[in-house]
Amino acid sequence: MTLASAPQHTLLRLDHAGTDAAILSALGLHPGDDARVVGAAPFGGPLLVELPVTGVRVAVARQRAAGIPVRLAE
Amino acid sequence: MSATLALAGQPNCGKSTLFNALAGFRANTGNFPGTSVAYTEGKTTVAGETLGLIDLPGLYALSAQDAAERVAQDYLLAGRADGLVLVLDATLLARGLSLAVDLLALGLPAIVAVNLVDEAKRRGIELDLPALEKALGVPVIPCVATRGQGVKDVARRALETLHARRAPQPIALSAEMESLLDEVARRVPEAASRALRSTPRFIAMRLLDGDESLRVALGESAPEAVAEAIAIRARTHTPSLSERMMTERHSAARALANAVIRKVPPSGSTTNNRLKLSRRERLDAWFLHPVVGPVIALCAFAALFVAAFVAGDALAGIIAKPFDAVAKELGPRAGTSVWWALTKGAWDGVAGGAGIVLPYLFPLVLLLSLYEDIGYLPRAAFLIDGLMSRIGLHGKSVVPLVLGYGCNVPALVGTRILESPRDRLLTALLVPLVPCSARTVVILALVGATLGAGWALALYFFNLLIVGLAGRLLSTAAKKKIGPKGLGIVMEMPPLRFPPVRAVLRKVWFRSYEFLAVAWPVLLAASVVLALIEYAGINAHINNALSPLTVSLLGLPVAVGVTLFFGVLRKELTLALLGAALGTEKFASVMSEGQLVVFTLFVMFYVPCVSTVATMVREIGWRWATASVVGQTALALLIAGVARLALL
C-alpha cells in the first residue's frame, strides 16, 4: 500500500526511503513514524498528511505519495 | 560593529519576527514556509554595544532543496558569522533540534531562542528549558517574538555568549556514528578547520553526508579527511550513509526532545483555551475542504479587490478633494513661468501619491498582509495545486504569484522556494503578468471608479485567465526545451495563526513605507520633469513619437503617450501623470469608457517596471528577462488591440 492509496483518517506507518525520504524527513516525516492522510485537495491535488504525535501537516503531491510505501500501524 | 550574529532555524519558526523585534522592522514576515528567501542585514544595540544581525532564510536541514535554503547554507558555511542564534519552534522542538545537531556542530558561540512558547502552552506542551540548556551547553531562552516577550533576554544572552566565546557541546549520535565521525575528524588539519571557521566534527559530518559544496570549499586542504569520508561512504550501501545520518539526527533530536517535553492539559482557563484551538481547527477544516475551500479561496480573492476598491474609493474621495482644489488654482498658471510649472509638477506628484495611489494601496496591503500572516497562502497553494498541475505548474507557484499582487519584486525573489529550476523559471516568467499593487491602483482608480467595481473585478479574472493560458503555453514549450515537470508539491502546512493587530499594522507600515520612501519621490520627480517638458513643449514630441502605438493601434488620446513612457519607471506614474497629461483627474470626461478599458489593459500587461526587470535579470538571467519583456509587451499590444477592436 502507498500513501496515495491508503484510506483517509487511518493510522499508517511510513516506510519510505531514497531521495524523497530526505525531503520528507527534513519536514518531520521520518520512516517509521505514524501518520494519517487527513484530507485531499480538489482537482487531483495533493494529499494532506498529518503526524499525530507532533501535529505537523505536510501537503504531498499524489504522484509523490504513490511512491511512499506505508502499512497500517498496529 | 563588534560582531555579527546569524539568526538561523527552520522555515516558519519566527526568525524574521525575532529579527524585526531585535533590529526594527526590516525583514518580511509571514505565516508560510519560505517567507524569507534572501538574507536581511540589521543591527541592534545591547548594553551599549552594537551587534550586526543577519536574518537567514529558513532551512529544514543542511542539504538545501531550494535556492532559499542554499542562501542560508552558503552563508553559514562561508564562516561569516561570529555567533549563532538558533531559533526553534516550541511546538516542533524535535524537528528543530534535528537541525541543531548540524548547526551547533559548527562550533560557533550560540544561543537557542525557543519561540512560540505561548502557542506550545496553549497546545498543552510544557518544556523543561533548563534541562535543554544543560543538554546543549548553550543558553536557552523562551520567547514570543510577535509580542516582543523574551527578546531583550535573547539579545543580552547572545552578547554574553559572544564575549565568553563559549562553544556549544555537540549533540551525541550513536557510538558507531561517533566513531566514523572521529575517523574523519581527526584527519582534518587545524588550518583547514580554521579556514572554514568550523570544527573538525562539523566538517566530518558534512563530508560523511556527501556535501559537495564543503568538499569544494576544503579544496586540497584536507585530502586525508576527504579520502576517508569517500571510503566510508563507499562501503556503506543500504541504507546509504546520508540516510543513516538523517536517521541518527532524527533519533538524537527526538530523544533530546522527549527528555524535555511534558504534555500537560492546556493551562489557564482550560475550556477557553481548548475552545480557541478547536475554533482554529474548525476554520482550517473549512479552508482546506475540497468543495468549500475553493469557494472560500475565490471569495478571499474577490474580497481582496472589492474591499480595496470600496475602502480605496471612499478614502480617495476624501483625500483628493483639497488637492484637486489647489491643482485647479495652479493649472492656469503653470504655463506662465518655469517656477509655476515646477510648482504645479511638484503638487501633481504629491497629489497623485496622496490622493490616488495611497488610498487604494493601503487597504490592499492590509488585506494581503493579513492573508500572509494568518497562513492562508499555503492553503491556497494546497487547494489550487491540482489546477496548477494541469497547466504544467507547481502548486507552490501560487505563493509567489499571490505575493505578486503586492509587488512583483519580492514575488520574483520568492520563486526561490521552488525546488526545480524549471518551476522557478516558469513562475518567474508569469509573475510580471500579475497586476502588482501599483497596477491594481490603476485598475481600481481608472476602471473601478469610472465603470464600477464589476468591471475591475472582470479585469482581474481576465488577468487570471491570461496567467493560466500563459502558464500552459510556457509549460508546453518548457517540456521541449527545459524538461518535464517534477514530481510535485511537498510543502509544510503551518497552523493558522492570528497575529497581534500591532504586528499586522507594523507590516502594513513597512510595506507602505516602500511606496513612501521609494516610489513617491520617483513619482514626484517624474511629475516635475513632466511639468517641465510640458512647459518646454517636449511632451508633444514624445507623444507624437508614441502616437503610432497610442493613437493608431490602441485608439487612445495622443496625450497618454508620455504617461506610458514614464510608467516604465513605476506603474503608479501612468495614473498619477495621466491627470497631469490630460489636465483633469475626471478621466471619464476626456476618455471614453472603451478607451479607459483599453488603456488599463495595456498598462496591466506592458513592460514591467524597471525594478521588476532588474530583479528578473538577477533571478533568471538577462536572456530570459529580455524574452519576458518582449513577450509581455507583445501580449499587451495583442490584448489591448483586440479590446480596441471590440470596444472602440
XYZ file of C-alpha atoms in Angstrom:
722
model
C 0.000 0.000 0.000
C 1.201 3.512 -0.723
C 0.323 6.824 0.865
C -1.734 7.666 -2.237
C -3.880 4.540 -1.984
C -4.195 4.474 1.821
C -7.634 5.138 3.315
C -8.086 8.571 4.874
C -8.012 9.041 8.659
C -6.380 5.636 9.195
C -3.208 5.433 11.241
C -0.355 4.405 8.964
C 3.332 3.746 9.402
C 5.656 5.464 6.929
C 8.160 3.203 5.257
C 9.833 5.472 2.731
C 13.440 5.563 1.581
C 15.522 7.126 -1.178
C 15.522 10.709 -2.413
C 12.065 11.596 -1.149
C 12.989 10.298 2.299
C 15.439 13.158 2.801
C 12.873 15.765 1.771
C 10.086 14.273 3.865
C 12.355 13.684 6.846
C 13.503 17.289 6.811
C 9.839 18.261 7.066
C 9.375 15.905 10.015
C 8.000 12.790 8.287
C 10.525 10.084 9.149
C 10.483 6.439 8.131
C 8.851 4.501 10.952
C 6.696 7.427 12.058
C 2.949 7.131 12.336
C 0.932 9.350 10.026
C -2.520 9.655 8.601
C -3.993 11.187 5.485
C -6.418 13.812 6.754
C -7.507 15.460 3.539
C -7.153 15.737 -0.195
C -7.154 18.811 -2.392
C -9.643 19.056 -5.258
C -8.796 18.619 -8.964
C -6.425 15.731 -8.207
C -4.335 17.982 -5.975
C -2.086 16.910 -3.103
C -2.904 14.884 -0.018
C -2.694 16.409 3.430
C -0.679 14.139 5.704
C -0.613 14.648 9.468
C 1.716 13.296 12.110
C -0.447 12.725 15.176
C 2.491 12.978 17.600
C 3.745 16.413 16.575
C 0.722 17.775 14.737
C 2.945 18.549 11.717
C 0.946 18.613 8.498
C 2.511 18.291 5.083
C 0.925 18.546 1.641
C 2.282 15.776 -0.575
C 1.519 15.584 -4.320
C -0.338 12.381 -5.201
C 2.397 11.413 -7.656
C 4.962 11.554 -4.850
C 2.577 9.904 -2.392
C 2.244 6.989 -4.829
C 5.952 6.318 -4.287
C 5.800 6.284 -0.480
C 5.122 2.813 0.920
C 3.026 2.657 4.098
C 1.463 -0.058 6.209
C -1.295 0.004 8.755
C 0.036 0.951 12.168
C -0.605 -1.543 14.944
C 30.445 46.981 14.752
C 31.872 44.353 17.109
C 30.415 41.062 15.896
C 27.772 39.567 13.645
C 25.091 37.187 14.843
C 23.247 34.979 12.366
C 19.654 34.024 13.113
C 19.113 30.526 11.778
C 16.344 27.992 12.089
C 13.744 26.042 10.193
C 11.208 27.797 7.955
C 8.304 29.496 9.711
C 9.795 29.253 13.215
C 9.677 33.038 13.655
C 13.265 34.031 12.836
C 12.284 37.113 10.867
C 9.819 38.185 13.539
C 12.563 37.860 16.167
C 14.961 39.703 13.853
C 12.450 42.532 13.447
C 11.921 42.701 17.201
C 15.698 42.988 17.668
C 16.638 45.181 14.713
C 13.497 47.154 13.952
C 11.191 46.223 11.114
C 13.395 45.290 8.151
C 12.642 41.711 7.193
C 9.471 40.470 5.575
C 7.423 38.138 7.754
C 4.513 35.813 7.140
C 2.960 32.549 8.232
C 4.231 30.311 5.479
C 7.457 28.417 4.894
C 9.724 30.441 2.616
C 8.735 33.959 3.670
C 12.437 34.837 3.786
C 14.240 33.829 0.624
C 17.249 36.102 0.922
C 19.149 37.201 3.993
C 18.453 40.556 5.601
C 21.042 42.573 7.484
C 20.366 44.732 10.508
C 21.871 45.749 13.799
C 20.916 46.060 17.410
C 22.452 47.718 20.436
C 22.884 45.683 23.595
C 24.414 47.180 26.732
C 25.931 49.964 24.637
C 27.474 47.549 22.164
C 26.337 47.334 18.537
C 25.800 43.862 17.157
C 25.331 43.057 13.476
C 22.365 40.783 12.777
C 21.693 38.542 9.799
C 18.267 37.026 9.245
C 18.871 33.877 7.203
C 16.205 32.135 5.123
C 14.808 29.094 6.911
C 16.379 25.749 6.225
C 14.983 22.359 7.202
C 18.384 20.688 7.097
C 21.898 21.309 5.788
C 21.005 19.641 2.488
C 19.473 22.526 0.597
C 16.462 21.590 -1.523
C 15.731 25.045 -2.899
C 17.564 28.267 -3.699
C 16.442 29.977 -0.471
C 17.823 27.180 1.706
C 21.036 27.355 -0.290
C 21.418 31.055 0.601
C 21.296 30.203 4.322
C 23.541 27.183 3.970
C 26.147 29.065 1.924
C 26.186 31.932 4.410
C 26.738 29.599 7.361
C 29.392 27.571 5.582
C 31.232 30.720 4.464
C 32.086 31.348 8.116
C 30.893 34.946 8.049
C 29.000 34.833 11.342
C 30.690 35.273 14.716
C 27.809 33.731 16.623
C 24.533 31.964 16.115
C 21.027 32.481 17.411
C 19.332 29.201 16.684
C 15.585 29.789 16.651
C 13.402 26.791 17.466
C 9.624 26.488 17.241
C 8.464 25.377 20.703
C 5.616 23.393 19.129
C 8.022 21.455 16.871
C 11.011 21.044 19.134
C 12.172 17.629 17.909
C 12.228 18.744 14.287
C 14.112 21.935 15.117
C 16.638 20.035 17.202
C 17.498 17.811 14.235
C 18.808 20.969 12.544
C 20.556 21.885 15.794
C 22.589 18.659 15.548
C 24.335 20.137 12.496
C 24.330 23.838 13.332
C 25.692 23.526 16.866
C 28.483 21.347 15.480
C 29.741 24.443 13.630
C 31.300 25.337 16.967
C 30.236 28.981 16.870
C 29.236 30.630 20.128
C 25.495 30.037 20.122
C 22.275 30.550 21.982
C 18.926 28.897 21.405
C 15.782 31.027 21.265
C 12.700 28.872 21.767
C 9.958 30.854 20.057
C 6.169 30.420 20.150
C 6.158 29.222 23.760
C 2.669 30.727 24.104
C 1.330 28.531 21.313
C 3.054 25.493 22.825
C 1.427 26.247 26.172
C -1.967 26.559 24.511
C -1.434 23.126 22.984
C -0.514 21.671 26.358
C 3.221 21.395 25.684
C 5.402 22.183 28.671
C 9.142 22.469 28.144
C 11.913 21.878 30.659
C 14.198 24.542 29.228
C 16.859 24.361 31.977
C 17.258 20.662 31.078
C 17.593 21.581 27.401
C 20.162 24.241 28.313
C 22.160 21.688 30.239
C 21.991 19.136 27.424
C 23.063 21.588 24.720
C 25.554 23.534 26.790
C 24.232 26.835 25.457
C 21.807 29.393 26.883
C 18.202 28.554 26.026
C 15.753 31.463 26.148
C 11.984 31.222 25.758
C 10.344 33.971 23.706
C 7.222 35.086 21.889
C 8.706 37.216 19.120
C 5.377 38.587 17.836
C 4.741 40.146 21.252
C 8.343 41.056 21.991
C 8.436 38.748 25.015
C 11.898 37.451 25.878
C 13.517 39.416 23.051
C 15.714 41.518 25.364
C 16.890 38.338 27.094
C 17.833 36.852 23.733
C 19.946 39.927 22.903
C 21.566 40.056 26.334
C 22.434 36.354 26.482
C 23.715 36.433 22.894
C 26.138 39.217 23.776
C 27.303 37.399 26.919
C 27.873 34.228 24.902
C 29.845 36.094 22.251
C 32.053 37.660 24.923
C 32.576 34.341 26.696
C 33.340 32.659 23.313
C 31.599 29.601 24.727
C 31.175 26.899 22.100
C 28.206 24.543 22.385
C 28.668 20.898 23.191
C 27.800 18.652 20.253
C 24.640 16.564 20.313
C 25.909 12.995 20.508
C 24.938 10.441 17.860
C 25.235 6.641 18.180
C 28.572 5.160 19.258
C 29.093 3.688 15.777
C 28.423 7.012 14.049
C 30.581 8.867 16.569
C 33.436 6.518 15.767
C 33.033 7.151 11.993
C 32.930 10.893 12.638
C 36.064 10.614 14.718
C 37.847 8.705 11.933
C 37.289 11.624 9.559
C 37.523 14.491 12.057
C 40.985 13.544 13.286
C 42.230 13.767 9.680
C 41.050 17.388 9.318
C 44.101 19.661 9.713
C 43.677 22.552 12.138
C 44.397 25.058 9.342
C 41.501 23.695 7.240
C 39.170 23.847 10.212
C 40.259 27.403 10.994
C 39.879 28.488 7.359
C 36.275 27.307 7.300
C 35.603 28.624 10.814
C 34.071 25.283 11.738
C 35.011 22.349 13.910
C 36.620 19.167 12.549
C 33.463 17.382 13.747
C 31.248 19.613 11.592
C 33.496 19.107 8.578
C 33.415 15.351 9.162
C 29.608 15.390 9.404
C 29.242 17.249 6.139
C 31.803 15.071 4.341
C 30.102 11.887 5.507
C 26.783 13.386 4.406
C 28.252 13.792 0.911
C 28.210 17.615 0.928
C 29.875 18.553 -2.351
C 29.972 22.292 -1.624
C 32.009 21.670 1.526
C 34.347 19.398 -0.384
C 34.881 22.199 -2.890
C 35.405 24.717 -0.081
C 38.031 22.464 1.503
C 39.941 22.221 -1.774
C 43.231 20.463 -1.204
C 43.451 21.464 2.459
C 42.209 18.184 3.947
C 42.912 15.383 1.426
C 43.127 12.614 4.050
C 39.783 13.522 5.610
C 38.108 13.697 2.206
C 39.600 10.329 1.174
C 38.496 8.710 4.427
C 34.947 10.079 4.076
C 34.769 8.811 0.479
C 35.970 5.389 1.610
C 33.415 5.198 4.431
C 30.589 6.298 2.131
C 31.651 3.745 -0.473
C 31.407 0.841 1.952
C 28.008 1.897 3.335
C 25.251 0.928 0.928
C 21.791 0.098 2.224
C 20.738 2.325 3.777
C 23.177 4.908 2.430
C 25.315 6.870 4.853
C 23.279 10.028 4.174
C 20.088 8.158 5.106
C 21.745 6.751 8.215
C 22.931 10.183 9.265
C 19.439 11.532 8.728
C 18.005 8.789 10.942
C 20.697 9.387 13.560
C 19.991 13.125 13.620
C 16.302 12.460 13.970
C 16.774 9.901 16.750
C 19.140 12.130 18.718
C 16.818 15.114 18.329
C 13.762 13.097 19.297
C 15.475 11.613 22.355
C 16.500 15.091 23.470
C 13.029 16.493 22.830
C 11.380 13.622 24.695
C 13.604 14.352 27.674
C 12.481 17.982 27.880
C 8.852 17.916 26.690
C 5.992 17.225 29.033
C 2.491 17.057 27.579
C 0.066 18.559 30.049
C -3.569 19.604 29.787
C -3.755 23.182 28.443
C -3.160 25.651 31.270
C -5.220 28.639 32.420
C -8.870 28.683 31.550
C -8.826 25.207 30.083
C -12.224 25.359 28.439
C -11.484 28.705 26.843
C -8.087 27.631 25.521
C -9.441 24.398 24.104
C -12.242 26.369 22.522
C -9.758 28.729 20.846
C -7.784 25.812 19.451
C -10.814 23.985 18.169
C -12.182 27.138 16.536
C -8.946 27.435 14.552
C -9.097 23.759 13.671
C -12.706 24.072 12.555
C -11.921 27.149 10.484
C -8.958 25.348 8.969
C -11.120 22.361 8.074
C -13.356 24.721 6.055
C -10.361 26.422 4.449
C -8.979 23.074 3.283
C -12.311 21.442 2.414
C -12.212 20.108 -1.187
C -15.521 21.801 -2.089
C -15.955 24.687 0.349
C -12.230 25.542 0.308
C -12.089 26.635 -3.360
C -15.278 28.705 -2.855
C -13.659 30.427 0.140
C -10.485 30.953 -1.928
C -12.475 32.605 -4.717
C -14.301 34.794 -2.191
C -10.998 35.674 -0.468
C -9.515 36.651 -3.815
C -12.557 38.734 -4.781
C -12.706 40.283 -1.283
C -9.136 41.438 -1.634
C -10.028 43.660 -4.570
C -13.588 44.609 -3.693
C -12.529 45.709 -0.197
C -9.504 47.530 -1.586
C -11.772 49.225 -4.114
C -14.572 50.184 -1.703
C -12.221 51.436 1.011
C -9.852 52.989 -1.528
C -12.636 54.780 -3.369
C -14.024 56.214 -0.141
C -10.556 57.313 1.030
C -9.649 58.776 -2.358
C -12.883 60.774 -2.395
C -11.999 62.372 0.929
C -8.273 62.912 0.385
C -8.317 64.044 -3.245
C -10.714 66.995 -2.769
C -8.330 69.520 -1.161
C -5.542 68.501 -3.557
C -7.858 68.989 -6.547
C -8.845 72.451 -5.335
C -5.208 73.589 -5.228
C -4.424 71.883 -8.553
C -7.307 73.775 -10.152
C -5.763 77.034 -8.994
C -2.286 76.064 -10.196
C -3.420 74.740 -13.589
C -3.812 78.039 -15.482
C -0.600 79.465 -14.003
C 1.621 76.515 -14.989
C 2.177 77.888 -18.472
C 3.141 81.375 -17.303
C 6.627 80.694 -15.912
C 9.035 77.857 -15.280
C 8.578 78.249 -11.498
C 4.822 77.854 -11.721
C 5.368 74.837 -13.975
C 7.698 73.353 -11.352
C 5.238 74.091 -8.545
C 2.386 72.548 -10.485
C 4.516 69.472 -11.276
C 5.534 69.028 -7.645
C 1.943 69.470 -6.498
C 0.695 66.908 -9.024
C 3.308 64.467 -7.709
C 2.209 64.970 -4.107
C -1.470 64.817 -5.061
C -1.017 61.738 -7.231
C 0.591 59.850 -4.345
C -1.660 61.030 -1.546
C -4.947 61.341 -3.366
C -4.846 58.488 -5.876
C -2.207 55.866 -5.045
C -2.144 55.636 -1.238
C -5.933 55.329 -0.699
C -6.061 52.160 -2.826
C -2.668 50.845 -1.812
C -3.252 50.873 1.941
C -6.371 48.608 2.079
C -4.828 46.201 -0.456
C -1.608 45.881 1.519
C -3.560 45.453 4.754
C -5.590 42.544 3.417
C -2.643 40.906 1.685
C -0.625 41.138 4.919
C -3.490 39.523 6.821
C -3.655 36.629 4.368
C 0.108 36.158 4.691
C 0.196 36.308 8.477
C -2.823 34.102 9.076
C -1.224 31.399 6.912
C -3.739 31.478 4.081
C -1.199 31.404 1.219
C -0.048 27.779 1.708
C -3.718 26.795 1.969
C -4.417 28.492 -1.344
C -1.377 26.690 -2.786
C -2.744 23.362 -1.494
C -6.198 23.935 -2.991
C -5.020 25.138 -6.358
C -2.109 22.716 -6.852
C -4.300 20.287 -8.834
C -5.327 23.013 -11.265
C -1.790 24.346 -11.470
C -0.522 20.845 -12.276
C -2.953 20.660 -15.177
C -1.453 23.775 -16.686
C 2.005 22.341 -16.035
C 2.905 24.435 -12.983
C 3.616 23.747 -9.339
C 1.141 24.474 -6.514
C 3.847 26.305 -4.609
C 3.936 28.776 -7.519
C 0.741 30.196 -6.055
C 2.698 31.738 -3.179
C 4.939 33.998 -5.311
C 2.064 34.647 -7.723
C -0.183 35.878 -4.884
C 2.716 37.885 -3.444
C 2.941 39.466 -6.891
C -0.338 41.253 -6.203
C 1.597 43.236 -3.579
C 4.793 43.800 -5.565
C 6.404 41.792 -8.357
C 9.927 42.292 -6.958
C 9.618 40.197 -3.748
C 7.420 37.775 -5.682
C 10.239 37.152 -8.158
C 12.708 36.627 -5.321
C 10.040 34.409 -3.706
C 10.284 31.944 -6.600
C 13.379 30.667 -4.767
C 11.069 28.495 -2.657
C 10.548 26.297 -5.721
C 12.938 23.374 -5.772
C 13.044 22.705 -9.518
C 14.767 25.258 -11.815
C 12.027 24.599 -14.388
C 9.211 25.546 -11.993
C 11.209 28.531 -10.808
C 11.766 29.846 -14.314
C 8.147 29.360 -15.400
C 6.826 31.067 -12.279
C 9.285 33.940 -12.650
C 8.078 34.454 -16.228
C 4.460 34.560 -15.033
C 4.948 36.850 -12.019
C 5.233 40.086 -14.062
C 1.842 39.312 -15.613
C 0.235 39.584 -12.163
C -1.011 43.138 -11.526
C 1.035 44.448 -8.585
C -0.437 46.958 -6.128
C 0.641 49.810 -8.426
C -1.189 48.329 -11.406
C -4.097 47.432 -9.119
C -4.341 51.092 -8.208
C -4.546 51.920 -11.933
C -7.297 49.324 -12.431
C -9.311 50.433 -9.405
C -8.917 54.170 -9.903
C -9.478 54.140 -13.655
C -11.859 51.300 -14.459
C -13.309 50.672 -10.988
C -14.019 54.283 -10.143
C -15.353 55.106 -13.622
C -17.108 51.946 -14.805
C -17.798 50.215 -11.484
C -16.236 47.505 -9.308
C -17.719 44.754 -11.515
C -15.576 45.852 -14.468
C -12.466 45.993 -12.286
C -13.159 42.504 -10.961
C -13.786 41.238 -14.506
C -10.354 42.565 -15.499
C -8.810 40.632 -12.599
C -10.460 37.405 -13.639
C -9.409 38.079 -17.226
C -5.864 38.545 -15.932
C -6.082 35.197 -14.093
C -7.217 33.570 -17.324
C -4.264 35.061 -19.193
C -1.831 33.920 -16.468
C -3.318 30.417 -16.726
C -3.086 30.358 -20.526
C 0.444 31.760 -20.493
C 1.386 29.132 -17.882
C 0.010 26.384 -20.090
C 1.842 27.680 -23.167
C 5.108 28.167 -21.301
C 4.974 24.744 -19.682
C 4.300 23.069 -23.037
C 7.252 24.932 -24.520
C 9.366 24.120 -21.447
C 8.707 20.391 -21.871
C 10.602 20.559 -25.157
C 13.323 22.995 -24.103
C 13.882 22.577 -20.349
C 12.486 19.176 -19.451
C 9.366 17.663 -17.919
C 7.665 18.693 -14.700
C 8.952 17.360 -11.363
C 7.104 15.031 -9.029
C 5.015 17.757 -7.465
C 4.471 19.552 -4.235
C 5.858 18.709 -0.793
C 5.044 21.595 1.494
C 4.578 22.098 5.180
C 1.129 23.372 6.126
C 1.676 25.797 9.010
C -1.015 26.120 11.658
C -3.464 29.001 11.308
C -2.288 31.917 13.408
C -3.983 35.154 14.301
C -1.249 37.765 14.559
C -1.498 40.655 17.005
C -3.050 43.779 15.414
C 0.157 45.686 16.198
C 2.234 43.221 14.201
C -0.084 43.497 11.179
C -0.112 47.291 11.332
C 3.680 47.393 11.566
C 3.898 45.212 8.497
C 1.420 47.414 6.609
C 3.505 50.420 7.566
C 6.664 48.633 6.414
C 5.090 47.843 3.026
C 3.529 51.304 2.625
C 6.841 52.853 3.607
C 8.358 51.259 0.497
C 5.952 53.400 -1.520
C 6.529 56.497 0.588
C 10.310 56.233 0.560
C 10.983 54.746 -2.869
C 8.060 55.235 -5.223
C 6.723 58.588 -4.107
C 9.999 60.505 -4.631
C 10.238 58.954 -8.121
C 6.642 59.948 -8.761
C 7.350 63.462 -7.547
C 10.476 63.801 -9.679
C 8.763 62.376 -12.757
C 5.848 64.719 -12.230
C 8.202 67.705 -12.087
C 10.030 66.509 -15.198
C 6.700 66.042 -16.972
C 5.638 69.574 -15.999
C 8.941 70.929 -17.295
C 8.798 69.089 -20.608
C 5.205 70.213 -20.962
C 6.322 73.786 -20.316
C 9.090 73.379 -22.893
C 6.711 71.684 -25.310
C 8.824 68.479 -25.438
C 5.950 66.287 -24.326
C 4.389 66.800 -27.728
C 7.458 65.169 -29.344
C 7.246 62.135 -27.036
C 3.507 61.886 -27.594
C 3.940 62.191 -31.356
C 6.698 59.574 -31.368
C 4.423 57.169 -29.483
C 1.298 58.058 -31.441
C 1.548 55.095 -33.871
C 1.112 52.930 -30.764
C -1.247 55.034 -28.667
C -3.445 56.613 -31.345
C -3.220 54.407 -34.438
C -3.025 50.997 -32.773
C -4.883 51.481 -29.497
C -7.215 54.392 -30.320
C -6.176 56.410 -27.235
C -5.728 60.188 -26.854
C -2.290 61.294 -28.031
C -1.533 62.819 -24.573
C -1.310 59.384 -22.860
C 1.959 58.596 -24.658
C 4.118 60.400 -22.126
C 2.424 58.622 -19.190
C 3.193 55.203 -20.712
C 6.757 56.369 -21.267
C 7.215 57.290 -17.583
C 5.165 54.278 -16.450
C 8.165 52.091 -17.183
C 9.836 53.646 -14.123
C 6.911 52.977 -11.762
C 3.460 51.818 -12.741
C 1.778 54.312 -10.403
C 3.181 57.036 -12.650
C 0.846 56.113 -15.509
C -2.087 57.034 -13.310
C -0.612 59.925 -11.380
C 0.728 61.504 -14.589
C -2.426 60.791 -16.567
C -4.201 63.509 -14.600
C -1.401 65.933 -15.365
C -1.218 64.930 -19.040
C -4.969 65.151 -19.629
C -5.388 68.257 -17.476
C -8.058 66.647 -15.277
C -8.459 63.784 -12.850
C -12.016 63.229 -14.057
C -10.719 60.817 -16.669
C -14.178 59.880 -17.938
C -14.667 63.450 -19.121
C -11.824 63.182 -21.666
C -11.660 59.454 -22.388
C -14.490 57.157 -23.428
C -15.281 54.041 -21.359
C -13.752 51.889 -24.078
C -10.558 53.953 -24.089
C -10.267 53.611 -20.306
C -10.527 49.811 -20.592
C -8.014 49.653 -23.480
C -5.541 51.908 -21.624
C -5.900 49.866 -18.410
C -5.447 46.552 -20.249
C -2.296 47.856 -21.894
C -0.888 49.125 -18.574
C -1.790 45.798 -16.953
C 0.421 43.810 -19.310
C 3.050 46.050 -20.926
C 6.763 46.339 -19.970
C 7.250 45.655 -16.236
C 8.692 48.485 -14.126
C 12.492 48.896 -14.015
C 12.793 47.330 -10.533
C 10.978 44.225 -11.753
C 13.144 43.973 -14.855
C 16.317 44.367 -12.756
C 15.137 41.635 -10.371
C 14.279 39.359 -13.290
C 17.790 39.805 -14.695
C 19.228 38.829 -11.300
C 16.929 35.862 -10.735
C 16.644 34.286 -14.197
C 19.344 35.973 -16.288
C 19.199 38.702 -18.908
C 18.201 36.407 -21.782
C 15.005 35.227 -20.088
C 14.361 38.712 -18.705
C 14.592 40.180 -22.218
C 12.335 37.446 -23.573
C 9.847 38.210 -20.800
C 9.815 41.971 -21.505
C 9.424 41.470 -25.257
C 6.788 38.769 -24.835
C 4.838 40.781 -22.316
C 4.797 43.891 -24.468
C 3.636 41.867 -27.460
C 0.916 40.341 -25.278
C -0.156 43.806 -24.081
C -0.363 45.027 -27.666
C -2.374 41.999 -28.707
C -4.851 42.177 -25.808
C -5.307 45.957 -25.897
C -5.512 45.866 -29.716
C -8.268 43.248 -29.635
C -10.061 45.236 -26.908
C -9.833 48.338 -29.095
C -11.463 46.464 -31.993
C -14.226 45.240 -29.694
C -14.878 48.409 -27.697
C -13.971 51.445 -29.796
